[in-house]
Amino acid sequence: MKLILLGAPGAGKGTQAEKICEKLNIPAISTGNILRAAVKDGTEMGLKAKSYMDAGQLVPDEVVIGIIKDRLNDDDCKNGFILDGFPRTIPQAQALLDSGVDIDKVIDIEVPDEAITKRMSGRRVCSKCANSYHIEYKKPKVEGICDACGGELIQRKDDAPQTVLDRLVEYHKMTEPLKGFYENLGKLKVVEGQEDVADTTKLVFAALED
Ligand code: AP5
Protein backbone atom coordinates (compact mmCIF):
# COMPACT_ATOMS: atom_id res chain seq x y z
CA MET A 1 0.00 0.00 0.00
CA LYS A 2 1.22 3.51 -0.85
CA LEU A 3 0.21 5.97 1.83
CA ILE A 4 0.59 9.61 2.71
CA LEU A 5 0.16 10.87 6.28
CA LEU A 6 -0.97 14.48 6.44
CA GLY A 7 -1.33 16.61 9.54
CA ALA A 8 0.01 19.59 11.43
CA PRO A 9 3.43 19.46 13.09
CA GLY A 10 3.04 17.23 16.14
CA ALA A 11 -0.28 15.74 14.98
CA GLY A 12 1.24 12.29 15.45
CA LYS A 13 2.29 11.41 11.89
CA GLY A 14 5.60 9.87 12.98
CA THR A 15 3.93 7.98 15.85
CA GLN A 16 1.25 6.48 13.60
CA ALA A 17 3.71 5.83 10.76
CA GLU A 18 5.62 3.56 13.16
CA LYS A 19 2.41 1.57 13.91
CA ILE A 20 1.46 1.21 10.23
CA CYS A 21 5.02 0.20 9.41
CA GLU A 22 4.80 -2.66 11.97
CA LYS A 23 1.38 -3.77 10.72
CA LEU A 24 2.01 -3.64 6.95
CA ASN A 25 5.77 -4.18 6.92
CA ILE A 26 6.40 -1.26 4.59
CA PRO A 27 8.98 1.51 5.16
CA ALA A 28 8.05 4.84 6.73
CA ILE A 29 9.80 7.70 4.97
CA SER A 30 10.07 10.90 6.99
CA THR A 31 11.48 13.91 5.11
CA GLY A 32 12.02 15.57 8.50
CA ASN A 33 14.22 12.68 9.69
CA ILE A 34 16.14 12.60 6.39
CA LEU A 35 16.76 16.36 6.60
CA ARG A 36 17.78 16.22 10.28
CA ALA A 37 20.27 13.43 9.49
CA ALA A 38 21.72 15.59 6.67
CA VAL A 39 22.05 18.55 9.05
CA LYS A 40 23.79 16.33 11.64
CA ASP A 41 26.19 14.96 8.98
CA GLY A 42 26.90 18.48 7.69
CA THR A 43 26.17 17.56 4.06
CA GLU A 44 25.57 20.23 1.43
CA MET A 45 21.83 19.50 1.55
CA GLY A 46 21.89 19.70 5.36
CA LEU A 47 23.62 23.08 5.31
CA LYS A 48 21.00 24.36 2.87
CA ALA A 49 18.08 23.01 4.95
CA LYS A 50 19.25 24.01 8.45
CA SER A 51 18.30 27.70 8.46
CA TYR A 52 14.79 26.95 7.16
CA MET A 53 14.21 24.19 9.71
CA ASP A 54 15.51 26.25 12.64
CA ALA A 55 13.13 29.05 11.66
CA GLY A 56 10.13 26.69 11.40
CA GLN A 57 9.87 27.27 7.66
CA LEU A 58 9.60 24.77 4.84
CA VAL A 59 12.74 23.73 3.00
CA PRO A 60 12.54 24.66 -0.74
CA ASP A 61 10.42 22.28 -2.83
CA GLU A 62 13.24 21.23 -5.19
CA VAL A 63 15.31 19.90 -2.27
CA VAL A 64 12.60 17.67 -0.80
CA ILE A 65 11.22 16.56 -4.17
CA GLY A 66 14.74 15.35 -5.04
CA ILE A 67 15.01 13.47 -1.72
CA ILE A 68 11.71 11.66 -2.25
CA LYS A 69 12.32 10.78 -5.89
CA ASP A 70 15.63 9.14 -4.93
CA ARG A 71 14.19 7.34 -1.90
CA LEU A 72 11.17 5.91 -3.73
CA ASN A 73 13.53 4.21 -6.19
CA ASP A 74 14.96 2.07 -3.38
CA ASP A 75 14.14 -1.66 -3.43
CA ASP A 76 12.32 -1.62 -0.09
CA CYS A 77 9.66 0.72 -1.53
CA LYS A 78 8.54 -1.74 -4.21
CA ASN A 79 5.67 -3.17 -2.12
CA GLY A 80 4.55 0.17 -0.74
CA PHE A 81 5.57 2.92 1.68
CA ILE A 82 4.31 5.53 4.09
CA LEU A 83 5.20 9.15 3.39
CA ASP A 84 5.42 11.12 6.65
CA GLY A 85 5.92 14.85 6.04
CA PHE A 86 5.77 14.77 2.25
CA PRO A 87 4.13 16.34 0.33
CA ARG A 88 3.75 19.59 2.21
CA THR A 89 2.95 22.01 -0.60
CA ILE A 90 0.81 21.84 -3.75
CA PRO A 91 3.91 21.83 -6.02
CA GLN A 92 5.28 18.83 -4.05
CA ALA A 93 1.96 16.97 -4.40
CA GLN A 94 1.83 17.80 -8.11
CA ALA A 95 5.42 16.58 -8.60
CA LEU A 96 4.52 13.27 -6.94
CA LEU A 97 1.44 12.90 -9.14
CA ASP A 98 3.41 13.81 -12.28
CA SER A 99 6.08 11.22 -11.44
CA GLY A 100 3.41 8.52 -11.86
CA VAL A 101 3.36 7.30 -8.25
CA ASP A 102 -0.16 6.01 -7.60
CA ILE A 103 -1.01 6.79 -3.97
CA ASP A 104 -3.72 4.54 -2.50
CA LYS A 105 -4.76 6.65 0.49
CA VAL A 106 -4.02 9.92 2.22
CA ILE A 107 -4.72 9.88 5.94
CA ASP A 108 -5.13 13.29 7.50
CA ILE A 109 -4.64 13.32 11.29
CA GLU A 110 -6.56 16.25 12.74
CA VAL A 111 -5.48 17.85 16.04
CA PRO A 112 -6.38 21.40 17.17
CA ASP A 113 -3.50 23.89 17.42
CA GLU A 114 -3.87 24.26 21.23
CA ALA A 115 -3.37 20.51 21.75
CA ILE A 116 -0.35 20.59 19.41
CA THR A 117 1.50 23.30 21.33
CA LYS A 118 0.93 21.41 24.59
CA ARG A 119 2.19 18.13 23.08
CA MET A 120 5.31 19.52 21.47
CA SER A 121 6.76 20.86 24.71
CA GLY A 122 6.88 17.25 26.01
CA ARG A 123 8.41 15.57 22.98
CA ARG A 124 11.92 14.12 23.32
CA VAL A 125 13.88 12.48 20.49
CA CYS A 126 16.89 10.20 20.48
CA SER A 127 20.08 12.04 19.55
CA LYS A 128 21.39 8.86 17.87
CA CYS A 129 18.51 7.04 16.12
CA ALA A 130 15.75 9.72 16.01
CA ASN A 131 13.16 7.58 17.84
CA SER A 132 10.51 9.81 19.36
CA TYR A 133 9.14 9.84 22.96
CA HIS A 134 6.95 12.02 25.16
CA ILE A 135 7.52 12.88 28.82
CA GLU A 136 3.85 12.12 29.56
CA TYR A 137 2.35 10.04 26.74
CA LYS A 138 5.24 7.84 25.57
CA LYS A 139 7.82 7.48 28.30
CA PRO A 140 11.08 5.60 27.75
CA LYS A 141 11.82 2.72 30.16
CA VAL A 142 14.72 4.72 31.65
CA GLU A 143 14.27 8.49 31.86
CA GLY A 144 16.31 10.35 29.25
CA ILE A 145 17.55 7.19 27.49
CA CYS A 146 16.32 5.69 24.19
CA ASP A 147 14.80 2.18 24.58
CA ALA A 148 16.01 1.17 21.12
CA CYS A 149 19.68 2.22 21.09
CA GLY A 150 20.57 3.67 24.52
CA GLY A 151 21.13 7.15 22.99
CA GLU A 152 20.48 10.34 24.94
CA LEU A 153 17.00 11.87 24.58
CA ILE A 154 16.98 15.56 23.70
CA GLN A 155 14.46 18.23 22.74
CA ARG A 156 14.31 19.10 19.03
CA LYS A 157 15.46 22.66 18.35
CA ASP A 158 12.31 23.36 16.33
CA ASP A 159 10.12 22.31 19.29
CA ALA A 160 10.87 25.63 21.03
CA PRO A 161 7.47 27.30 21.71
CA GLN A 162 7.86 30.21 19.24
CA THR A 163 9.14 27.89 16.49
CA VAL A 164 6.15 25.56 17.00
CA LEU A 165 3.83 28.56 16.49
CA ASP A 166 5.76 29.52 13.33
CA ARG A 167 5.50 25.94 12.03
CA LEU A 168 1.73 25.99 12.63
CA VAL A 169 1.39 29.22 10.61
CA GLU A 170 3.40 27.62 7.78
CA TYR A 171 1.24 24.47 8.02
CA HIS A 172 -2.07 26.35 7.70
CA LYS A 173 -0.78 28.44 4.80
CA MET A 174 1.19 25.91 2.75
CA THR A 175 0.11 22.36 3.73
CA GLU A 176 -3.56 22.51 4.71
CA PRO A 177 -4.62 23.17 1.06
CA LEU A 178 -3.43 19.61 0.31
CA LYS A 179 -6.59 18.30 1.98
CA GLY A 180 -8.65 19.75 -0.88
CA PHE A 181 -6.12 18.51 -3.44
CA TYR A 182 -6.45 14.88 -2.26
CA GLU A 183 -10.18 15.13 -1.59
CA ASN A 184 -10.64 16.05 -5.26
CA LEU A 185 -8.67 12.92 -6.18
CA GLY A 186 -10.95 10.82 -3.91
CA LYS A 187 -8.01 9.71 -1.73
CA LEU A 188 -8.57 11.62 1.53
CA LYS A 189 -9.50 9.94 4.85
CA VAL A 190 -9.74 12.16 7.93
CA VAL A 191 -9.13 10.81 11.46
CA GLU A 192 -9.27 12.59 14.82
CA GLY A 193 -5.81 12.58 16.38
CA GLN A 194 -6.77 14.03 19.75
CA GLU A 195 -7.36 10.67 21.41
CA ASP A 196 -4.49 8.84 23.07
CA VAL A 197 -1.99 7.05 20.83
CA ALA A 198 -3.69 3.61 20.93
CA ASP A 199 -7.15 5.01 20.17
CA THR A 200 -5.77 7.12 17.33
CA THR A 201 -4.07 4.00 15.94
CA LYS A 202 -7.46 2.19 15.91
CA LEU A 203 -8.96 5.08 13.91
CA VAL A 204 -6.00 5.07 11.50
CA PHE A 205 -6.24 1.29 10.95
CA ALA A 206 -10.01 1.62 10.36
CA ALA A 207 -9.29 4.32 7.74
CA LEU A 208 -6.80 1.99 6.04
CA GLU A 209 -9.46 -0.68 5.68
CA ASP A 210 -12.24 1.71 4.69
P1 AP5 B 1 9.06 17.04 10.41
O1 AP5 B 1 10.07 16.32 11.18
O2 AP5 B 1 8.29 16.32 9.38
O3 AP5 B 1 8.13 17.76 11.44
P2 AP5 B 1 6.54 17.94 11.46
O4 AP5 B 1 5.70 17.63 10.31
O5 AP5 B 1 6.45 19.33 11.90
O6 AP5 B 1 6.10 16.82 12.30
P3 AP5 B 1 6.65 16.37 13.65
O7 AP5 B 1 7.75 15.38 13.47
O8 AP5 B 1 6.98 17.58 14.49
O9 AP5 B 1 5.37 15.73 14.29
P4 AP5 B 1 4.55 14.41 13.99
O10 AP5 B 1 3.25 14.76 13.34
O11 AP5 B 1 5.39 13.38 13.32
O12 AP5 B 1 4.22 14.02 15.47
P5 AP5 B 1 4.87 12.92 16.42
O13 AP5 B 1 4.37 11.58 16.05
O14 AP5 B 1 6.34 13.13 16.55
O15 AP5 B 1 9.72 18.29 9.67
C1 AP5 B 1 10.62 19.16 10.34
C2 AP5 B 1 11.04 20.28 9.40
O16 AP5 B 1 11.68 19.72 8.23
C3 AP5 B 1 9.90 21.14 8.84
O17 AP5 B 1 9.53 22.17 9.70
C4 AP5 B 1 10.57 21.65 7.54
O18 AP5 B 1 11.46 22.70 7.79
C5 AP5 B 1 11.36 20.46 7.05
N1 AP5 B 1 10.57 19.60 6.14
C6 AP5 B 1 10.20 18.30 6.35
N2 AP5 B 1 9.49 17.83 5.32
C7 AP5 B 1 9.40 18.85 4.42
C8 AP5 B 1 8.77 18.99 3.16
N3 AP5 B 1 8.08 17.98 2.60
N4 AP5 B 1 8.87 20.18 2.53
C9 AP5 B 1 9.56 21.21 3.06
N5 AP5 B 1 10.17 21.14 4.26
C10 AP5 B 1 10.10 19.97 4.93
O19 AP5 B 1 4.15 13.35 17.78
C11 AP5 B 1 4.48 14.55 18.45
C12 AP5 B 1 4.57 14.27 19.96
O20 AP5 B 1 3.27 13.98 20.46
C13 AP5 B 1 5.45 13.06 20.32
O21 AP5 B 1 6.13 13.34 21.51
C14 AP5 B 1 4.44 11.91 20.52
O22 AP5 B 1 4.90 10.95 21.44
C15 AP5 B 1 3.21 12.65 21.01
N6 AP5 B 1 1.98 12.06 20.51
C16 AP5 B 1 1.73 11.57 19.28
N7 AP5 B 1 0.46 11.14 19.17
C17 AP5 B 1 -0.12 11.41 20.38
C18 AP5 B 1 -1.44 11.22 20.90
N8 AP5 B 1 -2.42 10.69 20.16
N9 AP5 B 1 -1.69 11.62 22.17
C19 AP5 B 1 -0.70 12.17 22.92
N10 AP5 B 1 0.57 12.36 22.49
C20 AP5 B 1 0.85 12.00 21.23
mmCIF file of N, CA and C in Angstrom, residues 1-6 16-21 23-30 68 72 77 79-87 96 101-108 182 187 189 204-205 207-210:
data_model
loop_
_atom_site.group_PDB
_atom_site.id
_atom_site.type_symbol
_atom_site.label_atom_id
_atom_site.label_comp_id
_atom_site.label_asym_id
_atom_site.label_seq_id
_atom_site.Cartn_x
_atom_site.Cartn_y
_atom_site.Cartn_z
ATOM 1 N N MET A 1 0.835 -1.196 0.000
ATOM 2 C CA MET A 1 0.000 0.000 0.000
ATOM 3 C C MET A 1 0.875 1.253 0.000
ATOM 4 N N LYS A 2 0.472 2.255 -0.779
ATOM 5 C CA LYS A 2 1.225 3.506 -0.850
ATOM 6 C C LYS A 2 0.415 4.596 -0.140
ATOM 7 N N LEU A 3 0.980 5.074 0.956
ATOM 8 C CA LEU A 3 0.213 5.969 1.826
ATOM 9 C C LEU A 3 0.898 7.297 2.051
ATOM 10 N N ILE A 4 0.081 8.309 2.268
ATOM 11 C CA ILE A 4 0.588 9.609 2.714
ATOM 12 C C ILE A 4 -0.068 9.914 4.058
ATOM 13 N N LEU A 5 0.725 10.383 5.019
ATOM 14 C CA LEU A 5 0.157 10.873 6.276
ATOM 15 C C LEU A 5 0.245 12.389 6.268
ATOM 16 N N LEU A 6 -0.910 13.015 6.375
ATOM 17 C CA LEU A 6 -0.968 14.480 6.438
ATOM 18 C C LEU A 6 -1.293 14.887 7.865
ATOM 19 N N GLN A 16 2.146 7.415 14.305
ATOM 20 C CA GLN A 16 1.252 6.482 13.604
ATOM 21 C C GLN A 16 1.971 5.783 12.439
ATOM 22 N N ALA A 17 2.946 6.474 11.849
ATOM 23 C CA ALA A 17 3.708 5.834 10.760
ATOM 24 C C ALA A 17 4.412 4.584 11.304
ATOM 25 N N GLU A 18 4.931 4.694 12.525
ATOM 26 C CA GLU A 18 5.618 3.555 13.164
ATOM 27 C C GLU A 18 4.655 2.360 13.316
ATOM 28 N N LYS A 19 3.406 2.646 13.712
ATOM 29 C CA LYS A 19 2.407 1.569 13.914
ATOM 30 C C LYS A 19 2.025 0.922 12.574
ATOM 31 N N ILE A 20 1.844 1.756 11.549
ATOM 32 C CA ILE A 20 1.456 1.208 10.232
ATOM 33 C C ILE A 20 2.605 0.381 9.668
ATOM 34 N N CYS A 21 3.812 0.882 9.874
ATOM 35 C CA CYS A 21 5.019 0.199 9.405
ATOM 36 C C CYS A 21 5.085 -1.222 9.994
ATOM 37 N N LYS A 23 2.525 -2.969 11.169
ATOM 38 C CA LYS A 23 1.377 -3.768 10.715
ATOM 39 C C LYS A 23 1.544 -4.227 9.265
ATOM 40 N N LEU A 24 1.981 -3.324 8.384
ATOM 41 C CA LEU A 24 2.006 -3.644 6.951
ATOM 42 C C LEU A 24 3.389 -4.020 6.438
ATOM 43 N N ASN A 25 4.395 -3.855 7.305
ATOM 44 C CA ASN A 25 5.770 -4.176 6.915
ATOM 45 C C ASN A 25 6.216 -3.423 5.654
ATOM 46 N N ILE A 26 5.933 -2.130 5.668
ATOM 47 C CA ILE A 26 6.404 -1.256 4.585
ATOM 48 C C ILE A 26 7.190 -0.112 5.238
ATOM 49 N N PRO A 27 8.155 0.482 4.515
ATOM 50 C CA PRO A 27 8.976 1.513 5.155
ATOM 51 C C PRO A 27 8.236 2.833 5.374
ATOM 52 N N ALA A 28 8.559 3.490 6.476
ATOM 53 C CA ALA A 28 8.047 4.840 6.733
ATOM 54 C C ALA A 28 9.150 5.815 6.337
ATOM 55 N N ILE A 29 8.808 6.754 5.479
ATOM 56 C CA ILE A 29 9.802 7.702 4.969
ATOM 57 C C ILE A 29 9.463 9.092 5.502
ATOM 58 N N SER A 30 10.306 9.585 6.390
ATOM 59 C CA SER A 30 10.074 10.903 6.987
ATOM 60 C C SER A 30 11.066 11.899 6.405
ATOM 61 N N ILE A 68 12.755 12.688 -2.139
ATOM 62 C CA ILE A 68 11.707 11.664 -2.247
ATOM 63 C C ILE A 68 11.847 10.858 -3.538
ATOM 64 N N LEU A 72 12.216 6.820 -3.239
ATOM 65 C CA LEU A 72 11.167 5.910 -3.732
ATOM 66 C C LEU A 72 11.693 4.908 -4.766
ATOM 67 N N CYS A 77 10.916 -0.008 -1.294
ATOM 68 C CA CYS A 77 9.659 0.723 -1.527
ATOM 69 C C CYS A 77 8.774 0.033 -2.565
ATOM 70 N N ASN A 79 6.982 -2.663 -2.538
ATOM 71 C CA ASN A 79 5.668 -3.167 -2.119
ATOM 72 C C ASN A 79 4.831 -2.127 -1.390
ATOM 73 N N GLY A 80 5.304 -0.897 -1.393
ATOM 74 C CA GLY A 80 4.551 0.174 -0.741
ATOM 75 C C GLY A 80 5.421 0.956 0.221
ATOM 76 N N PHE A 81 4.831 2.040 0.759
ATOM 77 C CA PHE A 81 5.570 2.915 1.676
ATOM 78 C C PHE A 81 4.589 3.866 2.347
ATOM 79 N N ILE A 82 5.099 4.507 3.398
ATOM 80 C CA ILE A 82 4.307 5.534 4.089
ATOM 81 C C ILE A 82 5.106 6.826 3.999
ATOM 82 N N LEU A 83 4.517 7.855 3.434
ATOM 83 C CA LEU A 83 5.200 9.153 3.389
ATOM 84 C C LEU A 83 4.750 9.989 4.590
ATOM 85 N N ASP A 84 5.703 10.333 5.443
ATOM 86 C CA ASP A 84 5.425 11.125 6.654
ATOM 87 C C ASP A 84 6.117 12.480 6.484
ATOM 88 N N GLY A 85 5.328 13.513 6.191
ATOM 89 C CA GLY A 85 5.920 14.853 6.045
ATOM 90 C C GLY A 85 6.145 15.252 4.596
ATOM 91 N N PHE A 86 5.707 14.442 3.687
ATOM 92 C CA PHE A 86 5.768 14.770 2.252
ATOM 93 C C PHE A 86 4.511 14.213 1.593
ATOM 94 N N PRO A 87 3.855 14.964 0.714
ATOM 95 C CA PRO A 87 4.126 16.339 0.327
ATOM 96 C C PRO A 87 3.623 17.329 1.368
ATOM 97 N N LEU A 96 4.710 14.691 -7.232
ATOM 98 C CA LEU A 96 4.520 13.266 -6.936
ATOM 99 C C LEU A 96 3.537 12.647 -7.936
ATOM 100 N N VAL A 101 3.561 8.119 -9.455
ATOM 101 C CA VAL A 101 3.357 7.304 -8.248
ATOM 102 C C VAL A 101 1.864 7.301 -7.918
ATOM 103 N N ASP A 102 1.280 6.102 -7.831
ATOM 104 C CA ASP A 102 -0.161 6.011 -7.595
ATOM 105 C C ASP A 102 -0.437 5.777 -6.103
ATOM 106 N N ILE A 103 -0.748 6.867 -5.420
ATOM 107 C CA ILE A 103 -1.007 6.795 -3.975
ATOM 108 C C ILE A 103 -2.377 6.151 -3.735
ATOM 109 N N ASP A 104 -2.443 5.198 -2.784
ATOM 110 C CA ASP A 104 -3.720 4.539 -2.500
ATOM 111 C C ASP A 104 -4.597 5.386 -1.578
ATOM 112 N N LYS A 105 -3.973 5.882 -0.489
ATOM 113 C CA LYS A 105 -4.757 6.648 0.488
ATOM 114 C C LYS A 105 -3.935 7.756 1.127
ATOM 115 N N VAL A 106 -4.653 8.813 1.485
ATOM 116 C CA VAL A 106 -4.021 9.921 2.217
ATOM 117 C C VAL A 106 -4.773 10.041 3.536
ATOM 118 N N ILE A 107 -4.069 9.806 4.634
ATOM 119 C CA ILE A 107 -4.725 9.880 5.945
ATOM 120 C C ILE A 107 -4.334 11.183 6.618
ATOM 121 N N ASP A 108 -5.362 11.986 6.877
ATOM 122 C CA ASP A 108 -5.126 13.291 7.497
ATOM 123 C C ASP A 108 -5.447 13.176 8.985
ATOM 124 N N TYR A 182 -6.244 16.343 -2.292
ATOM 125 C CA TYR A 182 -6.452 14.884 -2.261
ATOM 126 C C TYR A 182 -7.924 14.501 -2.163
ATOM 127 N N LYS A 187 -8.971 10.519 -2.514
ATOM 128 C CA LYS A 187 -8.014 9.710 -1.729
ATOM 129 C C LYS A 187 -8.053 10.029 -0.232
ATOM 130 N N LYS A 189 -8.781 10.487 3.686
ATOM 131 C CA LYS A 189 -9.495 9.943 4.853
ATOM 132 C C LYS A 189 -9.092 10.801 6.042
ATOM 133 N N VAL A 204 -6.840 5.093 12.707
ATOM 134 C CA VAL A 204 -5.998 5.071 11.499
ATOM 135 C C VAL A 204 -6.135 3.722 10.794
ATOM 136 N N PHE A 205 -6.113 2.625 11.559
ATOM 137 C CA PHE A 205 -6.239 1.291 10.946
ATOM 138 C C PHE A 205 -7.617 1.130 10.288
ATOM 139 N N ALA A 207 -9.330 3.535 8.984
ATOM 140 C CA ALA A 207 -9.290 4.323 7.739
ATOM 141 C C ALA A 207 -8.538 3.567 6.644
ATOM 142 N N LEU A 208 -7.553 2.770 7.029
ATOM 143 C CA LEU A 208 -6.799 1.992 6.040
ATOM 144 C C LEU A 208 -7.681 0.938 5.385
ATOM 145 N N GLU A 209 -8.613 0.398 6.205
ATOM 146 C CA GLU A 209 -9.463 -0.681 5.682
ATOM 147 C C GLU A 209 -10.710 -0.163 4.979
ATOM 148 N N ASP A 210 -11.017 1.109 5.207
ATOM 149 C CA ASP A 210 -12.244 1.709 4.690
ATOM 150 C C ASP A 210 -12.258 1.700 3.144
#
